[in-house]
């Protein structure tokens, strides 16, 4: 205990003196990694050394659209002025490739530059992108995003999780996408990534439903598609995984060798819009089932090596999106390997939120892992109804953003109900829950966003401290129901909050009778699966308590002003963070002092904090800073462990102000 504290202070001293880095740790570019064995570091090329910062980037759904035109109307996907709005003389659009030449009025287009409505009050595409529209991401927005990432983050992060959709949508009937265009756009984004971050930061991409043609449908490989992505991502896919990738377009990468891995999942094999696959029934050759088998083996292997893993991919593991038996198997694996999985990161939705997968819900999923039946429970697709699209202003009005698209409403209501229905007090078992993070997208379905996570790097310094790392125990304690009693003490303050916000009358309050596992119809219910296969729960594992590799929090960055028609590029700003105020600027009364609690580089580089100015006299800026920090710290979580997610969900449904904020953030 004392030595940890001491190490903390030493870390603090170093951090204060260099003002940025604490620890040195070998990070290999993924291309150099041999990820399947333990002894790969010695004889490979001498790796580059970068100081670990304890931060990583999650970026998703970039959707670049080179056909995007400033001043175009929304109904063309922001490619042209639509015919029915504008009749007029032919334009002189030399660089404009109009496929519906008739009725184009390009002079108008030039004329309206600097406005976001035409003279009839019709909304038009903005220079930097068009928030809350169906339009994709203009190159100008791609550029300012990568310019900012390069400038502010190149030296501040350890690795990148990048969860797919790097091509435009297929919404313009007169300009259909082609396979080649999709590959080209993906290559373009890869080159932007490499330009921004170089090859010494591991980058872990995953495939999105719009990275293929036609979208959503993908068969098992090897195929032209998997071969081509293997080439496009050659710098990112460890060579050991090239055969696996050719077959399924998924792989693992050790972002901190022997310590931390990111698994890139191909969620399209589980996605129920993919009509070329057939779900995840056990003991089949369905590509979805084979990927689950592979994932099981990967997780077991990483667990044996005492490593921690992030599961990442495009389409989130939700029963609204996955084939039921895929959802069930994902849930089984997430719960079974909860001492090895530090978290789950997904994209696709373009809505910032989190949700839980929990045992009760899996118990009530109506199918078995063996069946191929799909129950219909889909959300409405997350796209705007163009003919009824309201103005940007009305979208941002109170109750605006999320309520507009049908799916947002459904999702919002569903989340609220889920959070409310969680059991109270001692009935809630931490081992029954995992939290899934879904990040906001770069494409401005609402406002463009990227996210920077922090994780605990204690023990990863120059002198590796093995004691800092969680060692999984060998036997599952989960076979009997009795051990549930043990959990009470580790639910400490989460439980306090739960009790405070106790509301009567949940369906979970009644202890549901669980089915007899000897009966065939129950054998795939989680309570029976966990009897056959160990569920590795440990309150000391990094997903449950703060220690080396535990996710500590994240900062959501966004571009609030993209609809301002200005030639000045809009600026990336902090939308909110999950942190407590005092870890951002540890001693607001003394801006030069480092945190004692936060013994690693600060969550957000100080120059990116609002109202932070190290030159200002402390007293003059203190109030302003306090206010600014308060505004960006609505959740005040001490870390992103499951107890704290449960606590947050409780607070969200227990406090109207918090729920309103949550909706706003979505
Ligand atoms: C974006 O950046 C690329 C490469 O730097 C440049 O060629 C292109 O003109 C830029 N596009 C826009 C719209 O700013
Ligand atoms: C889109 O909105 C229009 C106008 O509100 C409505 O008539 C139409 O049915 C909607 N279409 C869909 C697919 O919801
Ligand atoms: C990281 O974990 C260690 C325990 O291993 C703890 O002492 C330290 O405070 C944690 N760091 C942060 C920033 O929470
Ligand atoms: C602020 O903290 C630094 C470093 O701990 C210390 O040297 C300095 O004296 C402090 N300043 C004030 C005004 O307390």
XYZ file of C-alpha atoms and ligand atoms in Angstrom:
722
model
C 0.000 0.000 0.000
C 2.681 2.413 1.050
C 4.884 1.588 -1.908
C 1.999 2.218 -4.298
C 1.487 5.587 -2.733
C 5.158 6.341 -2.970
C 5.227 5.302 -6.601
C 2.344 7.649 -7.073
C 4.282 10.548 -5.677
C 7.310 9.732 -7.754
C 5.081 9.589 -10.800
C 3.719 12.922 -9.731
C 7.152 14.445 -9.414
C 8.127 13.269 -12.868
C 4.869 14.419 -14.342
C 5.267 17.816 -12.786
C 8.792 18.213 -14.052
C 8.148 17.137 -17.620
C 4.596 18.422 -17.537
C 3.450 15.666 -19.795
C 4.904 12.203 -19.684
C 5.302 9.894 -16.767
C 6.371 6.521 -17.939
C 8.298 4.953 -20.742
C 6.982 1.760 -22.167
C 7.677 -0.077 -25.323
C 4.872 0.296 -27.777
C 5.204 -1.575 -30.996
C 3.645 -0.547 -34.195
C 1.159 -3.314 -34.856
C 2.842 -4.238 -38.105
C 5.860 -5.305 -36.098
C 3.941 -7.366 -33.651
C 3.792 -11.068 -33.472
C 0.779 -11.312 -31.293
C 0.396 -14.970 -30.646
C 3.475 -15.691 -28.632
C 5.077 -14.350 -25.532
C 8.603 -14.102 -26.806
C 8.186 -11.720 -29.679
C 9.899 -8.607 -28.416
C 13.473 -9.849 -28.247
C 14.323 -10.665 -31.811
C 12.138 -8.325 -33.831
C 13.198 -4.991 -35.232
C 14.171 -2.579 -32.502
C 10.890 -0.988 -31.590
C 10.289 2.702 -31.255
C 9.852 3.897 -27.723
C 7.056 6.218 -26.896
C 6.063 7.355 -23.459
C 2.677 5.953 -22.466
C 0.143 8.680 -21.851
C -2.702 6.573 -20.527
C -5.018 7.833 -23.254
C -6.473 6.472 -26.470
C -8.750 7.741 -29.206
C -12.060 6.235 -30.285
C -13.162 7.544 -33.680
C -16.061 6.205 -35.708
C -18.366 6.719 -38.708
C -16.358 9.279 -40.648
C -18.407 8.819 -43.849
C -16.363 11.080 -46.141
C -18.230 12.295 -49.218
C -16.139 13.848 -51.995
C -19.336 14.719 -53.889
C -20.616 16.965 -51.117
C -21.264 20.512 -52.354
C -21.706 23.601 -50.272
C -25.097 25.115 -51.050
C -26.694 21.887 -52.268
C -30.108 20.804 -51.030
C -30.521 17.988 -48.530
C -32.731 15.819 -50.708
C -29.829 15.146 -53.057
C -27.635 14.049 -50.166
C -26.012 17.508 -50.422
C -24.736 16.735 -53.933
C -26.763 19.236 -55.996
C -29.559 21.730 -55.915
C -32.700 19.744 -56.393
C -34.722 20.251 -59.547
C -38.071 20.905 -58.005
C -36.813 23.733 -55.842
C -34.916 25.604 -58.506
C -35.729 26.056 -62.145
C -33.405 28.211 -64.090
C -30.621 28.701 -66.490
C -27.873 26.219 -66.923
C -24.904 26.889 -64.769
C -21.257 27.090 -65.506
C -20.179 24.499 -62.963
C -16.825 23.432 -64.254
C -15.777 21.427 -61.219
C -19.263 20.255 -60.463
C -20.303 16.889 -61.757
C -24.056 17.174 -61.927
C -25.806 14.097 -63.099
C -29.165 15.840 -63.030
C -28.013 18.782 -65.045
C -31.509 20.056 -65.788
C -32.658 22.894 -63.683
C -29.390 23.347 -61.856
C -28.682 26.877 -60.957
C -25.106 27.128 -60.138
C -25.026 30.851 -59.993
C -27.427 30.532 -57.147
C -25.069 28.149 -55.513
C -22.307 30.685 -55.656
C -24.604 33.445 -54.581
C -25.796 31.677 -51.478
C -22.303 30.968 -50.257
C -22.235 32.176 -46.717
C -25.898 31.461 -46.093
C -27.496 28.248 -45.051
C -30.879 28.893 -46.618
C -31.855 29.857 -50.143
C -34.284 32.690 -50.797
C -37.264 30.393 -50.305
C -35.975 29.481 -46.874
C -34.877 25.992 -47.905
C -31.979 24.618 -45.852
C -28.765 24.209 -47.789
C -25.548 22.315 -47.247
C -23.008 24.159 -45.120
C -19.357 24.672 -45.897
C -18.105 22.509 -43.033
C -20.902 19.973 -43.038
C -24.573 20.014 -42.248
C -25.598 19.074 -38.744
C -28.709 17.027 -38.227
C -29.139 16.127 -41.871
C -28.825 12.975 -43.867
C -25.805 14.377 -45.686
C -22.390 12.802 -45.338
C -19.118 14.389 -44.287
C -17.595 16.966 -46.655
C -13.857 16.788 -47.225
C -13.511 20.124 -45.456
C -14.754 18.475 -42.264
C -12.541 15.423 -42.801
C -9.632 17.838 -43.149
C -10.268 19.915 -40.057
C -10.848 16.736 -38.058
C -7.546 15.142 -39.030
C -5.655 18.429 -38.819
C -6.856 18.815 -35.248
C -6.115 15.191 -34.348
C -2.618 15.537 -35.720
C -1.920 18.803 -33.959
C -3.393 18.015 -30.563
C -3.241 14.240 -30.198
C -0.355 12.766 -32.146
C 1.904 12.857 -29.106
C -0.792 12.458 -26.506
C -2.322 9.027 -27.110
C -1.138 5.426 -27.008
C -3.421 3.767 -29.550
C -6.539 4.271 -31.671
C -9.810 2.376 -31.853
C -11.512 3.102 -35.153
C -14.884 1.450 -35.637
C -15.732 1.677 -39.299
C -17.867 3.320 -41.970
C -15.320 5.215 -44.011
C -17.426 5.705 -47.112
C -20.460 7.795 -47.879
C -23.991 6.441 -47.672
C -25.814 5.264 -50.763
C -28.590 7.822 -50.615
C -28.266 9.619 -53.947
C -29.940 7.553 -56.621
C -28.318 9.501 -59.402
C -24.863 8.918 -57.973
C -24.733 5.323 -56.748
C -21.704 4.075 -54.884
C -19.367 1.490 -56.358
C -17.077 -1.022 -54.730
C -14.104 0.841 -56.082
C -15.220 4.140 -54.655
C -15.658 2.508 -51.257
C -12.136 1.070 -51.368
C -10.787 4.400 -52.536
C -12.431 6.290 -49.693
C -11.147 3.745 -47.209
C -7.631 4.125 -48.592
C -7.976 7.868 -48.339
C -8.951 7.712 -44.655
C -6.093 5.273 -43.950
C -3.657 7.729 -45.454
C -5.116 10.534 -43.350
C -4.703 8.344 -40.257
C -1.102 7.548 -41.108
C -0.379 11.168 -41.890
C -1.832 12.255 -38.561
C -0.394 9.527 -36.340
C 2.464 7.824 -38.160
C 3.098 4.107 -37.858
C 4.255 3.987 -34.260
C 0.784 4.377 -32.756
C -1.200 1.130 -33.003
C -4.418 1.704 -34.932
C -7.178 -0.901 -34.778
C -9.825 -0.484 -37.488
C -12.980 -2.521 -37.847
C -15.300 -2.923 -40.782
C -18.577 -0.997 -41.012
C -21.815 -1.817 -42.789
C -21.131 0.975 -45.291
C -17.598 -0.201 -46.065
C -19.043 -2.829 -48.389
C -21.199 -2.867 -51.475
C -24.082 -3.260 -51.343
C -24.164 -2.070 -47.778
C -24.883 -4.485 -44.900
C -24.431 -7.739 -46.790
C -21.221 -9.676 -46.476
C -20.525 -13.367 -46.961
C -17.771 -15.422 -45.387
C -14.342 -14.971 -46.958
C -11.850 -15.345 -48.423
C -13.238 -12.909 -50.956
C -12.180 -9.923 -52.985
C -13.519 -7.802 -50.147
C -11.443 -9.355 -47.385
C -8.348 -9.501 -49.627
C -8.688 -5.836 -50.436
C -9.191 -4.766 -46.821
C -6.212 -6.877 -45.848
C -4.209 -4.723 -48.262
C -5.831 -1.440 -47.230
C -5.177 -2.183 -43.559
C -1.821 -3.876 -44.068
C -0.173 -1.496 -41.620
C -2.697 -2.342 -38.918
C -3.336 -6.077 -39.102
C -0.641 -8.137 -37.357
C 0.762 -10.646 -39.907
C -0.219 -13.569 -37.714
C -3.836 -12.707 -38.257
C -3.840 -12.343 -42.019
C -5.390 -15.763 -42.600
C -8.051 -15.210 -40.003
C -8.709 -11.824 -41.549
C -9.029 -13.208 -45.073
C -11.701 -15.530 -43.825
C -13.638 -13.255 -41.528
C -12.303 -9.662 -41.498
C -11.580 -9.736 -37.772
C -8.340 -9.799 -35.780
C -6.636 -8.952 -32.502
C -3.847 -6.456 -31.909
C -1.712 -6.086 -28.815
C -1.642 -2.348 -28.324
C 0.595 -2.764 -25.278
C 2.451 -6.017 -25.884
C 1.680 -8.684 -23.272
C -0.606 -6.309 -21.383
C -3.457 -4.907 -23.412
C -5.143 -6.068 -26.608
C -7.877 -4.643 -28.797
C -10.034 -7.123 -30.674
C -11.511 -5.833 -33.923
C -14.774 -7.676 -34.487
C -16.608 -8.051 -37.756
C -20.075 -7.292 -36.463
C -21.600 -7.684 -39.932
C -21.663 -11.458 -39.434
C -23.942 -10.874 -36.437
C -25.969 -8.020 -37.888
C -29.505 -9.045 -38.752
C -29.565 -6.843 -41.863
C -26.871 -9.047 -43.367
C -28.991 -11.442 -45.361
C -26.013 -13.478 -46.560
C -25.375 -14.986 -43.129
C -27.500 -16.991 -40.806
C -26.752 -15.949 -37.241
C -24.661 -17.761 -34.659
C -26.191 -21.155 -33.992
C -23.778 -23.391 -32.077
C -21.814 -26.008 -33.955
C -22.488 -24.612 -37.394
C -20.221 -23.203 -40.050
C -22.070 -19.912 -40.132
C -19.429 -17.173 -40.219
C -21.069 -15.515 -37.200
C -20.802 -18.705 -35.162
C -17.187 -19.245 -36.248
C -16.311 -15.715 -35.177
C -17.858 -16.386 -31.761
C -15.800 -19.585 -31.467
C -12.690 -17.615 -32.434
C -13.505 -14.852 -29.942
C -13.939 -17.413 -27.190
C -10.496 -18.848 -27.940
C -8.921 -15.372 -28.142
C -10.381 -14.339 -24.810
C -9.287 -17.574 -23.167
C -5.770 -17.051 -24.558
C -5.506 -13.463 -23.387
C -6.909 -14.472 -20.029
C -4.281 -17.202 -19.655
C -1.622 -14.577 -20.275
C -3.105 -12.250 -17.674
C -3.898 -9.618 -20.288
C -6.818 -7.225 -20.585
C -8.874 -6.730 -23.734
C -11.118 -4.108 -25.348
C -13.824 -5.545 -27.603
C -14.476 -3.173 -30.499
C -16.540 -3.130 -33.653
C -19.065 -1.245 -35.709
C -22.611 -2.402 -34.927
C -23.236 -2.498 -31.167
C -24.227 -5.796 -29.526
C -27.868 -5.006 -29.045
C -30.830 -7.286 -29.617
C -32.297 -4.652 -31.892
C -29.422 -5.225 -34.315
C -27.990 -8.705 -33.889
C -29.477 -12.044 -34.741
C -30.852 -13.208 -31.409
C -28.527 -16.150 -31.065
C -25.545 -13.884 -31.841
C -26.686 -11.448 -29.183
C -27.060 -14.292 -26.742
C -23.586 -15.645 -27.441
C -22.015 -12.201 -27.290
C -23.685 -11.658 -23.929
C -22.473 -15.053 -22.678
C -18.888 -14.258 -23.670
C -18.981 -10.719 -22.296
C -20.181 -11.998 -18.931
C -18.011 -15.099 -18.864
C -14.769 -13.205 -19.546
C -15.602 -10.135 -17.498
C -12.322 -10.393 -15.579
C -10.428 -10.050 -18.890
C -12.573 -7.615 -20.889
C -12.053 -4.006 -19.780
C -14.778 -2.622 -22.004
C -16.811 -2.631 -25.224
C -16.563 0.144 -27.833
C -18.910 0.481 -30.789
C -20.162 2.971 -33.378
C -22.831 2.816 -36.103
C -25.649 4.465 -34.153
C -24.309 8.025 -34.440
C -25.902 8.585 -31.041
C -23.754 8.970 -27.955
C -24.964 6.575 -25.246
C -24.194 3.481 -23.200
C -26.270 0.495 -22.243
C -25.951 -2.680 -20.246
C -26.046 -6.285 -21.241
C -27.319 -8.114 -18.206
C -28.224 -11.630 -17.258
C -31.926 -10.913 -16.761
C -32.213 -9.586 -20.262
C -30.322 -12.540 -21.724
C -32.552 -14.877 -19.746
C -35.557 -13.335 -21.416
C -34.115 -13.432 -24.943
C -36.541 -15.859 -26.474
C -34.299 -18.107 -28.554
C -31.704 -20.709 -27.911
C -28.127 -20.584 -29.085
C -28.887 -23.416 -31.405
C -31.910 -22.024 -33.137
C -31.823 -19.989 -36.281
C -35.066 -18.209 -35.579
C -34.983 -14.465 -35.457
C -37.534 -12.659 -33.367
C -38.435 -9.273 -34.769
C -37.401 -6.496 -32.466
C -35.736 -3.998 -34.752
C -35.449 -0.310 -34.220
C -36.462 1.950 -37.032
C -33.364 2.581 -39.144
C -31.456 5.564 -37.930
C -31.991 7.898 -40.809
C -33.949 11.078 -41.151
C -37.165 11.248 -43.103
C -36.074 13.781 -45.682
C -39.521 15.005 -46.548
C -40.211 15.931 -42.964
C -36.817 17.239 -41.950
C -37.178 20.240 -39.671
C -34.742 23.089 -39.495
C -31.474 22.894 -37.672
C -32.615 25.403 -35.075
C -35.643 23.390 -34.138
C -33.474 20.328 -33.782
C -31.345 22.013 -31.207
C -34.324 23.338 -29.301
C -35.072 21.768 -25.926
C -36.347 18.230 -26.453
C -35.069 18.606 -29.972
C -32.141 16.506 -31.067
C -32.976 13.017 -30.009
C -36.695 13.231 -30.458
C -36.479 13.994 -34.150
C -35.485 10.659 -35.537
C -37.777 7.829 -34.676
C -34.921 5.646 -33.549
C -33.672 8.226 -31.106
C -36.997 8.296 -29.375
C -37.206 4.549 -29.173
C -33.673 4.291 -27.898
C -34.097 7.019 -25.335
C -37.252 5.477 -23.947
C -35.776 2.046 -23.972
C -32.678 3.147 -22.086
C -34.738 4.921 -19.488
C -36.853 1.868 -18.952
C -33.799 -0.382 -18.751
C -32.103 1.817 -16.210
C -35.289 2.096 -14.167
C -35.896 -1.612 -14.251
C -32.539 -2.499 -12.791
C -32.916 -4.209 -9.454
C -32.476 -2.326 -6.230
C -29.926 -2.669 -3.506
C -28.680 -6.103 -2.732
C -30.710 -7.713 -5.494
C -28.336 -6.203 -7.996
C -25.379 -8.431 -8.734
C -22.414 -6.721 -10.316
C -21.327 -9.883 -12.021
C -24.563 -9.865 -14.001
C -23.686 -6.648 -15.857
C -21.402 -5.386 -18.596
C -21.555 -1.865 -20.047
C -21.431 -1.141 -23.784
C -20.190 2.250 -25.001
C -21.523 3.676 -28.244
C -19.712 6.776 -29.427
C -20.893 9.791 -31.372
C -19.798 9.873 -35.001
C -17.717 12.230 -37.087
C -20.541 12.384 -39.626
C -22.811 15.139 -38.340
C -25.966 13.097 -37.901
C -26.145 15.366 -34.890
C -22.856 17.169 -34.320
C -19.479 15.684 -35.228
C -17.748 13.983 -32.310
C -14.607 12.082 -31.338
C -13.768 10.618 -27.961
C -10.564 10.298 -25.951
C -10.477 7.693 -23.186
C -8.016 7.437 -20.333
C -6.916 4.246 -18.653
C -4.801 3.499 -15.613
C -1.119 3.029 -16.495
C 0.184 2.290 -13.018
C 2.845 -0.410 -13.112
C 3.599 0.225 -16.788
C 6.511 2.558 -16.172
C 10.161 2.032 -16.889
C 10.304 -0.443 -14.089
C 7.390 -2.697 -14.694
C 5.598 -3.478 -11.498
C 4.016 -6.909 -11.877
C 2.017 -6.458 -8.692
C -0.005 -3.726 -10.321
C -1.526 -6.168 -12.796
C -4.564 -8.237 -12.221
C -3.940 -11.971 -12.240
C -7.000 -13.983 -13.097
C -7.680 -16.869 -10.765
C -7.998 -20.352 -12.116
C -11.334 -21.614 -10.963
C -14.722 -20.165 -11.484
C -16.569 -19.623 -8.241
C -19.725 -19.168 -10.125
C -21.166 -22.644 -10.259
C -23.235 -22.246 -7.114
C -25.794 -19.659 -6.310
C -24.495 -19.405 -2.715
C -21.484 -17.268 -3.507
C -23.798 -14.429 -4.400
C -23.705 -13.542 -0.708
C -20.046 -12.662 -0.990
C -20.747 -9.871 -3.364
C -22.403 -7.592 -0.928
C -19.275 -5.953 0.361
C -17.880 -5.106 -3.047
C -20.940 -3.224 -4.088
C -20.058 -0.629 -1.487
C -21.062 2.836 -2.526
C -22.878 1.789 -5.660
C -25.362 0.179 -3.349
C -25.674 3.280 -1.219
C -26.793 5.239 -4.230
C -29.144 2.487 -5.283
C -30.787 2.483 -1.890
C -31.206 6.202 -1.883
C -32.950 6.145 -5.209
C -35.035 3.138 -4.401
C -38.367 3.114 -6.113
C -41.003 0.503 -5.482
C -42.558 -1.864 -7.924
C -40.033 -3.151 -10.457
C -40.596 -6.355 -12.239
C -37.122 -7.374 -11.080
C -38.167 -7.063 -7.451
C -39.996 -10.323 -7.640
C -37.470 -13.070 -7.671
C -38.119 -14.759 -10.944
C -38.031 -18.507 -10.883
C -35.248 -19.735 -13.076
C -35.874 -22.713 -15.297
C -34.567 -26.201 -14.626
C -31.292 -26.633 -16.497
C -31.972 -30.283 -17.073
C -34.795 -29.324 -19.393
C -33.807 -28.901 -22.970
C -35.602 -25.576 -23.413
C -33.515 -23.994 -20.669
C -30.073 -25.260 -21.519
C -29.038 -22.031 -23.248
C -30.382 -19.720 -20.591
C -27.424 -17.928 -19.035
C -27.944 -19.464 -15.600
C -27.529 -22.870 -17.206
C -24.706 -21.872 -19.545
C -22.778 -20.503 -16.570
C -23.106 -23.846 -14.879
C -21.458 -25.627 -17.783
C -18.907 -22.957 -18.644
C -17.077 -20.897 -16.041
C -18.022 -17.264 -15.569
C -14.930 -15.412 -14.471
C -16.112 -12.813 -12.051
C -13.715 -11.044 -9.736
C -14.409 -7.814 -7.938
C -10.696 -7.008 -8.205
C -10.508 -7.282 -11.979
C -9.913 -4.034 -13.919
C -13.494 -3.766 -15.200
C -14.764 -3.812 -11.608
C -12.162 -1.885 -9.596
C -9.604 0.787 -10.399
C -6.155 -0.662 -11.018
C -3.677 -1.013 -13.872
C -5.516 -0.900 -17.269
C -8.890 0.114 -15.820
C -10.707 2.648 -18.015
C -10.768 5.854 -15.997
C -13.013 8.103 -18.038
C -13.420 9.814 -21.366
C -13.752 13.239 -22.885
C -16.263 13.831 -25.640
C -15.087 16.419 -28.150
C -17.453 17.969 -30.662
C -17.846 20.694 -33.259
C -20.766 22.732 -31.978
C -20.626 25.395 -34.638
C -20.406 23.605 -37.961
C -23.593 25.200 -39.221
C -22.204 28.668 -38.827
C -21.505 29.696 -42.397
C -18.088 31.107 -41.951
C -14.877 30.711 -43.857
C -13.135 30.311 -40.542
C -13.106 26.614 -39.701
C -15.165 25.730 -36.608
C -13.174 24.650 -33.563
C -13.235 21.320 -31.753
C -14.379 21.782 -28.177
C -15.072 19.664 -25.141
C -18.723 18.734 -25.002
C -18.489 16.915 -21.674
C -16.314 14.535 -19.734
C -17.059 11.712 -17.305
C -14.489 12.971 -14.798
C -14.682 14.782 -11.537
C -13.597 18.366 -11.754
C -10.647 18.003 -9.418
C -8.764 15.534 -11.597
C -8.873 17.798 -14.642
C -7.057 20.585 -12.887
C -6.032 18.954 -9.694
C -5.698 22.102 -7.622
C -7.759 24.848 -9.187
C -6.277 27.209 -6.661
C -2.829 26.289 -7.863
C -2.761 25.492 -11.517
C 0.822 24.324 -11.563
C 0.411 21.621 -8.974
C -0.251 18.109 -10.240
C -2.895 15.833 -8.856
C -2.025 13.487 -6.083
C -4.945 11.239 -6.812
C -4.314 11.317 -10.538
C -0.782 10.015 -10.690
C -0.429 9.939 -14.473
C -0.694 12.499 -17.280
C -3.882 14.544 -16.841
C -7.030 13.222 -18.571
C -7.073 16.177 -20.938
C -3.927 18.017 -21.986
C -4.233 21.246 -20.031
C -4.055 23.464 -23.107
C -7.363 21.975 -24.299
C -9.264 22.861 -21.135
C -11.676 25.762 -21.444
C -10.578 28.908 -19.610
C -7.286 27.358 -18.701
C -4.396 29.720 -18.890
C -1.249 28.924 -17.020
C 0.029 32.465 -17.442
C -2.953 34.094 -15.844
C -2.719 35.090 -12.265
C -4.359 32.327 -10.303
C -6.955 34.387 -8.514
C -8.114 36.201 -11.620
C -8.877 33.059 -13.578
C -10.008 30.784 -10.799
C -13.731 31.506 -10.890
C -13.953 31.337 -14.636
C -12.067 28.069 -14.680
C -14.213 26.595 -11.918
C -17.332 27.490 -13.853
C -16.024 26.130 -17.131
C -14.942 22.889 -15.492
C -18.258 22.455 -13.755
C -19.980 22.716 -17.107
C -17.970 19.893 -18.653
C -18.207 17.492 -15.697
C -21.857 16.444 -15.489
C -21.216 12.785 -14.551
C -18.404 13.101 -12.001
C -17.407 9.434 -12.198
C -14.232 8.359 -10.432
C -13.642 5.727 -13.129
C -15.493 3.650 -15.740
C -15.823 0.435 -13.753
C -19.162 -1.366 -13.700
C -20.078 -0.181 -10.182
C -19.703 3.385 -11.387
C -21.719 2.796 -14.565
C -24.511 1.339 -12.468
C -24.301 4.285 -10.127
C -24.492 6.658 -13.083
C -27.512 4.915 -14.584
C -29.214 5.209 -11.207
C -28.451 8.888 -10.949
C -29.689 9.442 -14.491
C -33.143 8.069 -13.811
C -33.264 9.470 -10.292
C -32.591 13.079 -11.242
C -34.495 14.890 -13.943
C -31.699 17.383 -14.530
C -29.254 14.550 -15.125
C -31.616 12.763 -17.495
C -32.171 15.936 -19.486
C -28.429 16.344 -19.755
C -28.053 12.745 -20.885
C -30.620 13.308 -23.631
C -28.920 16.483 -24.682
C -25.622 14.678 -24.932
C -27.161 11.894 -26.994
C -8.442 18.515 -47.851
O -7.082 18.181 -47.716
C -6.503 17.644 -48.911
C -5.126 17.133 -48.575
O -4.468 17.944 -47.658
C -6.521 18.717 -49.979
O -5.954 18.217 -51.155
C -7.952 19.129 -50.234
O -8.006 20.184 -51.138
C -8.649 19.547 -48.947
N -10.053 19.694 -49.232
C -10.810 20.647 -48.702
C -12.224 20.698 -49.145
O -10.407 21.422 -47.856
C -41.966 11.251 -44.010
O -42.594 12.426 -43.622
C -43.725 12.765 -44.419
C -44.230 14.127 -43.976
O -44.293 14.230 -42.583
C -44.781 11.663 -44.274
O -45.908 11.952 -45.065
C -44.159 10.353 -44.700
O -45.078 9.307 -44.499
C -42.887 10.065 -43.935
N -42.245 8.897 -44.474
C -41.809 7.910 -43.733
C -41.132 6.792 -44.446
O -41.940 7.898 -42.511
C -4.409 3.358 -10.829
O -4.468 2.211 -10.034
C -3.710 2.287 -8.838
C -3.847 0.951 -8.149
O -3.158 -0.008 -8.873
C -4.209 3.414 -7.973
O -3.403 3.531 -6.839
C -4.158 4.706 -8.756
O -4.721 5.751 -7.997
C -4.921 4.557 -10.055
N -4.731 5.763 -10.857
C -5.714 6.597 -11.175
C -5.336 7.758 -12.009
O -6.857 6.442 -10.812
C 1.695 25.802 -6.555
O 2.277 24.502 -6.628
C 3.649 24.517 -6.920
C 4.106 23.069 -7.132
O 3.588 22.220 -6.131
C 4.411 25.219 -5.796
O 5.791 25.243 -6.079
C 3.888 26.644 -5.661
O 4.499 27.293 -4.570
C 2.364 26.656 -5.474
N 1.863 28.018 -5.559
C 0.940 28.532 -4.717
C 0.500 29.938 -4.999
O 0.477 27.875 -3.810
